[in-house]
PDB file of C-alpha atoms in Angstrom:
ATOM      1  CA  MET A  34      -5.621 -28.687  -2.650  1.00  0.00           C
ATOM      2  CA  SER A  35      -4.368 -32.022  -1.360  1.00  0.00           C
ATOM      3  CA  GLU A  36      -0.840 -32.432  -0.091  1.00  0.00           C
ATOM      4  CA  ASP A  37       0.032 -34.619  -3.105  1.00  0.00           C
ATOM      5  CA  THR A  38      -1.297 -32.025  -5.539  1.00  0.00           C
ATOM      6  CA  ALA A  39       0.568 -29.202  -3.791  1.00  0.00           C
ATOM      7  CA  ALA A  40       3.833 -31.140  -4.116  1.00  0.00           C
ATOM      8  CA  SER A  41       3.294 -31.864  -7.830  1.00  0.00           C
ATOM      9  CA  PRO A  42       4.983 -29.482 -10.248  1.00  0.00           C
ATOM     10  CA  TYR A  43       2.942 -27.513 -12.729  1.00  0.00           C
ATOM     11  CA  ALA A  44       3.745 -25.325 -15.741  1.00  0.00           C
ATOM     12  CA  LEU A  45       2.845 -21.698 -16.448  1.00  0.00           C
ATOM     13  CA  ASP A  46       2.452 -20.096 -19.843  1.00  0.00           C
ATOM     14  CA  ILE A  47       3.511 -16.533 -20.646  1.00  0.00           C
ATOM     15  CA  GLY A  48       0.098 -15.154 -19.627  1.00  0.00           C
ATOM     16  CA  ARG A  49       0.427 -16.587 -16.138  1.00  0.00           C
ATOM     17  CA  VAL A  50       4.054 -15.392 -15.916  1.00  0.00           C
ATOM     18  CA  MET A  51       2.897 -11.870 -16.821  1.00  0.00           C
ATOM     19  CA  ALA A  52       0.163 -12.084 -14.190  1.00  0.00           C
ATOM     20  CA  ALA A  53       2.821 -12.842 -11.559  1.00  0.00           C
ATOM     21  CA  LEU A  54       5.410 -10.239 -12.634  1.00  0.00           C
ATOM     22  CA  PRO A  55       5.075  -6.529 -13.435  1.00  0.00           C
ATOM     23  CA  HIS A  56       7.891  -6.726 -16.022  1.00  0.00           C
ATOM     24  CA  ARG A  57       7.126  -6.216 -19.703  1.00  0.00           C
ATOM     25  CA  TYR A  58       9.156  -6.068 -22.916  1.00  0.00           C
ATOM     26  CA  PRO A  59      12.058  -5.462 -23.055  1.00  0.00           C
ATOM     27  CA  MET A  60      12.643  -6.358 -19.388  1.00  0.00           C
ATOM     28  CA  LEU A  61      10.515  -9.504 -19.127  1.00  0.00           C
ATOM     29  CA  LEU A  62      13.134 -12.259 -19.222  1.00  0.00           C
ATOM     30  CA  ILE A  63      10.977 -15.344 -18.571  1.00  0.00           C
ATOM     31  CA  ASP A  64       9.173 -16.982 -21.508  1.00  0.00           C
ATOM     32  CA  ARG A  65       7.582 -19.900 -19.677  1.00  0.00           C
ATOM     33  CA  VAL A  66       7.718 -21.953 -16.516  1.00  0.00           C
ATOM     34  CA  GLU A  67       8.258 -25.651 -17.070  1.00  0.00           C
ATOM     35  CA  ALA A  68       7.935 -26.786 -13.455  1.00  0.00           C
ATOM     36  CA  LEU A  69       6.856 -24.969 -10.329  1.00  0.00           C
ATOM     37  CA  HIS A  70       6.923 -26.806  -7.000  1.00  0.00           C
ATOM     38  CA  LEU A  71       5.076 -24.549  -4.568  1.00  0.00           C
ATOM     39  CA  ASP A  72       7.190 -23.545  -1.561  1.00  0.00           C
ATOM     40  CA  ARG A  73      10.259 -25.260  -3.070  1.00  0.00           C
ATOM     41  CA  SER A  74      11.533 -24.525  -6.572  1.00  0.00           C
ATOM     42  CA  ILE A  75      10.932 -23.378 -10.117  1.00  0.00           C
ATOM     43  CA  THR A  76      12.353 -24.225 -13.527  1.00  0.00           C
ATOM     44  CA  ALA A  77      11.802 -21.470 -16.088  1.00  0.00           C
ATOM     45  CA  ILE A  78      12.953 -20.870 -19.664  1.00  0.00           C
ATOM     46  CA  LYS A  79      14.359 -17.784 -21.374  1.00  0.00           C
ATOM     47  CA  ALA A  80      14.643 -18.110 -25.153  1.00  0.00           C
ATOM     48  CA  VAL A  81      17.701 -16.030 -26.011  1.00  0.00           C
ATOM     49  CA  THR A  82      17.346 -14.545 -29.509  1.00  0.00           C
ATOM     50  CA  ILE A  83      19.542 -12.304 -31.637  1.00  0.00           C
ATOM     51  CA  ASN A  84      16.637  -9.801 -31.741  1.00  0.00           C
ATOM     52  CA  GLU A  85      17.288  -8.767 -28.125  1.00  0.00           C
ATOM     53  CA  GLY A  86      18.309  -5.097 -28.022  1.00  0.00           C
ATOM     54  CA  PHE A  87      21.305  -5.631 -25.754  1.00  0.00           C
ATOM     55  CA  PHE A  88      23.086  -7.735 -28.392  1.00  0.00           C
ATOM     56  CA  GLN A  89      23.620  -4.614 -30.553  1.00  0.00           C
ATOM     57  CA  GLY A  90      26.215  -3.341 -28.138  1.00  0.00           C
ATOM     58  CA  HIS A  91      27.210  -6.441 -26.128  1.00  0.00           C
ATOM     59  CA  PHE A  92      29.271  -7.191 -28.177  1.00  0.00           C
ATOM     60  CA  PRO A  93      29.225  -6.364 -31.907  1.00  0.00           C
ATOM     61  CA  GLY A  94      30.673  -9.356 -33.734  1.00  0.00           C
ATOM     62  CA  ARG A  95      30.499 -11.592 -30.596  1.00  0.00           C
ATOM     63  CA  PRO A  96      27.028 -11.272 -29.029  1.00  0.00           C
ATOM     64  CA  ILE A  97      26.891 -12.383 -25.379  1.00  0.00           C
ATOM     65  CA  MET A  98      24.015 -11.908 -22.927  1.00  0.00           C
ATOM     66  CA  PRO A  99      25.140  -9.566 -20.127  1.00  0.00           C
ATOM     67  CA  GLY A 100      25.706 -11.332 -16.815  1.00  0.00           C
ATOM     68  CA  VAL A 101      23.495  -8.873 -14.953  1.00  0.00           C
ATOM     69  CA  LEU A 102      20.577  -9.858 -17.212  1.00  0.00           C
ATOM     70  CA  ILE A 103      21.216 -13.544 -16.556  1.00  0.00           C
ATOM     71  CA  VAL A 104      20.989 -12.822 -12.824  1.00  0.00           C
ATOM     72  CA  GLU A 105      17.886 -10.693 -13.448  1.00  0.00           C
ATOM     73  CA  ALA A 106      16.282 -13.623 -15.291  1.00  0.00           C
ATOM     74  CA  MET A 107      16.989 -15.866 -12.271  1.00  0.00           C
ATOM     75  CA  ALA A 108      15.507 -13.174  -9.999  1.00  0.00           C
ATOM     76  CA  GLN A 109      12.368 -12.979 -12.140  1.00  0.00           C
ATOM     77  CA  ALA A 110      11.971 -16.757 -11.902  1.00  0.00           C
ATOM     78  CA  ALA A 111      12.331 -16.377  -8.124  1.00  0.00           C
ATOM     79  CA  GLY A 112       9.659 -13.658  -8.235  1.00  0.00           C
ATOM     80  CA  VAL A 113       7.214 -16.030  -9.924  1.00  0.00           C
ATOM     81  CA  LEU A 114       8.065 -18.727  -7.356  1.00  0.00           C
ATOM     82  CA  ALA A 115       7.475 -16.314  -4.459  1.00  0.00           C
ATOM     83  CA  VAL A 116       4.229 -14.859  -5.857  1.00  0.00           C
ATOM     84  CA  GLU A 117       2.774 -18.302  -6.560  1.00  0.00           C
ATOM     85  CA  SER A 118       3.975 -19.882  -3.296  1.00  0.00           C
ATOM     86  CA  LEU A 119       2.812 -17.011  -1.088  1.00  0.00           C
ATOM     87  CA  GLY A 120      -0.536 -16.651  -2.906  1.00  0.00           C
ATOM     88  CA  LEU A 121       0.182 -13.064  -3.959  1.00  0.00           C
ATOM     89  CA  ALA A 122      -1.114 -13.153  -7.547  1.00  0.00           C
ATOM     90  CA  GLY A 123      -3.450 -10.187  -8.036  1.00  0.00           C
ATOM     91  CA  SER A 124      -2.538  -8.678  -4.656  1.00  0.00           C
ATOM     92  CA  GLY A 125      -0.517  -5.797  -6.109  1.00  0.00           C
ATOM     93  CA  LYS A 126       2.518  -6.819  -4.046  1.00  0.00           C
ATOM     94  CA  LEU A 127       5.899  -6.631  -5.770  1.00  0.00           C
ATOM     95  CA  VAL A 128       9.049  -8.696  -5.299  1.00  0.00           C
ATOM     96  CA  TYR A 129      12.056  -6.370  -4.974  1.00  0.00           C
ATOM     97  CA  PHE A 130      15.632  -7.542  -5.490  1.00  0.00           C
ATOM     98  CA  MET A 131      17.643  -6.762  -2.319  1.00  0.00           C
ATOM     99  CA  ALA A 132      20.996  -8.551  -2.528  1.00  0.00           C
ATOM    100  CA  ILE A 133      23.136 -10.759  -4.759  1.00  0.00           C
ATOM    101  CA  ASP A 134      25.808 -13.042  -3.329  1.00  0.00           C
ATOM    102  CA  GLY A 135      28.352 -15.328  -4.928  1.00  0.00           C
ATOM    103  CA  ALA A 136      27.432 -14.646  -8.546  1.00  0.00           C
ATOM    104  CA  LYS A 137      29.633 -16.704 -10.850  1.00  0.00           C
ATOM    105  CA  PHE A 138      29.579 -16.838 -14.633  1.00  0.00           C
ATOM    106  CA  ARG A 139      30.855 -20.095 -16.110  1.00  0.00           C
ATOM    107  CA  LYS A 140      29.871 -20.036 -19.768  1.00  0.00           C
ATOM    108  CA  PRO A 141      28.824 -17.279 -22.192  1.00  0.00           C
ATOM    109  CA  VAL A 142      25.144 -17.141 -23.101  1.00  0.00           C
ATOM    110  CA  GLU A 143      24.827 -16.567 -26.842  1.00  0.00           C
ATOM    111  CA  PRO A 144      21.838 -16.003 -29.123  1.00  0.00           C
ATOM    112  CA  GLY A 145      19.933 -19.110 -30.138  1.00  0.00           C
ATOM    113  CA  VAL A 146      19.971 -20.962 -26.821  1.00  0.00           C
ATOM    114  CA  LEU A 147      17.248 -21.858 -24.394  1.00  0.00           C
ATOM    115  CA  LEU A 148      18.473 -20.686 -21.004  1.00  0.00           C
ATOM    116  CA  THR A 149      17.086 -22.901 -18.245  1.00  0.00           C
ATOM    117  CA  LEU A 150      16.666 -21.088 -14.938  1.00  0.00           C
ATOM    118  CA  GLU A 151      16.514 -23.221 -11.813  1.00  0.00           C
ATOM    119  CA  VAL A 152      15.742 -21.411  -8.567  1.00  0.00           C
ATOM    120  CA  GLU A 153      14.929 -22.753  -5.127  1.00  0.00           C
ATOM    121  CA  PHE A 154      13.955 -21.239  -1.835  1.00  0.00           C
ATOM    122  CA  VAL A 155      16.736 -21.153   0.750  1.00  0.00           C
ATOM    123  CA  GLN A 156      14.562 -19.296   3.256  1.00  0.00           C
ATOM    124  CA  LYS A 157      10.918 -18.251   2.895  1.00  0.00           C
ATOM    125  CA  ARG A 158       9.196 -15.664   5.041  1.00  0.00           C
ATOM    126  CA  SER A 159       6.205 -13.453   4.349  1.00  0.00           C
ATOM    127  CA  SER A 160       8.278 -10.345   3.595  1.00  0.00           C
ATOM    128  CA  VAL A 161      11.859 -11.488   2.821  1.00  0.00           C
ATOM    129  CA  CYS A 162      12.951 -14.592   0.916  1.00  0.00           C
ATOM    130  CA  LYS A 163      16.363 -16.010   0.067  1.00  0.00           C
ATOM    131  CA  PHE A 164      17.017 -18.019  -3.084  1.00  0.00           C
ATOM    132  CA  ALA A 165      19.726 -20.042  -4.825  1.00  0.00           C
ATOM    133  CA  GLY A 166      19.691 -19.928  -8.607  1.00  0.00           C
ATOM    134  CA  ARG A 167      21.409 -21.534 -11.569  1.00  0.00           C
ATOM    135  CA  ALA A 168      21.268 -20.782 -15.282  1.00  0.00           C
ATOM    136  CA  LEU A 169      21.996 -23.709 -17.592  1.00  0.00           C
ATOM    137  CA  ILE A 170      22.458 -24.294 -21.303  1.00  0.00           C
ATOM    138  CA  ASN A 171      21.709 -27.885 -22.329  1.00  0.00           C
ATOM    139  CA  GLY A 172      22.390 -28.954 -18.748  1.00  0.00           C
ATOM    140  CA  ALA A 173      25.765 -27.154 -18.545  1.00  0.00           C
ATOM    141  CA  LEU A 174      26.140 -24.501 -15.846  1.00  0.00           C
ATOM    142  CA  ALA A 175      26.338 -20.991 -17.332  1.00  0.00           C
ATOM    143  CA  ALA A 176      25.829 -18.926 -14.157  1.00  0.00           C
ATOM    144  CA  GLU A 177      24.881 -19.222 -10.496  1.00  0.00           C
ATOM    145  CA  ALA A 178      24.040 -16.851  -7.660  1.00  0.00           C
ATOM    146  CA  SER A 179      22.363 -16.573  -4.289  1.00  0.00           C
ATOM    147  CA  PHE A 180      20.050 -13.628  -3.802  1.00  0.00           C
ATOM    148  CA  THR A 181      17.519 -12.053  -1.481  1.00  0.00           C
ATOM    149  CA  ALA A 182      14.209 -10.374  -2.299  1.00  0.00           C
ATOM    150  CA  MET A 183      11.652  -8.397  -0.353  1.00  0.00           C
ATOM    151  CA  ILE A 184       7.897  -8.596  -0.871  1.00  0.00           C
ATOM    152  CA  ALA A 185       6.275  -5.185  -0.457  1.00  0.00           C
ATOM    153  CA  ASP A 186       3.662  -2.790  -1.742  1.00  0.00           C
ATOM    154  CA  PRO A 187       4.535  -0.846  -4.884  1.00  0.00           C
ATOM    155  CA  PRO A 188       5.741   2.728  -4.388  1.00  0.00           C
ATOM    156  CA  THR A 189       3.037   5.361  -4.179  1.00  0.00           C
ATOM    157  CA  ALA A 190       2.812   8.058  -6.824  1.00  0.00           C
TER     158      ALA A 190
END
């Protein structure tokens, strides 16, 4: 791959997202990747629908996506970024959430929106990576956080 090609963003459909992450319904919170810049950043989309199970209890009459799931969606986008950038697809390695710092929630995330998840590497190593993430609705900041993840083998049975 040439240097120009490596720097160019590319998109991933749901099949490729599922190949990068072990998550499945109802915990898969990434629907597609609009732009992935290897070793730099990712822009992913979560379509937030009223059919999501958590809306039954959070909150009846005023459905709002739980903040922890917004952060989880950012972490999953970071997982795709790490797996693709480090060439780990098909390796069996998992990306484990280790720490969350400075999480701030600015705007409620309600059913019917497309939540844009922007995540970038802050530090990239072979086993531990740091990220900065933002969740946006129509360009308006809904949430932000810094977080750390570890790349490791899955637990043994």
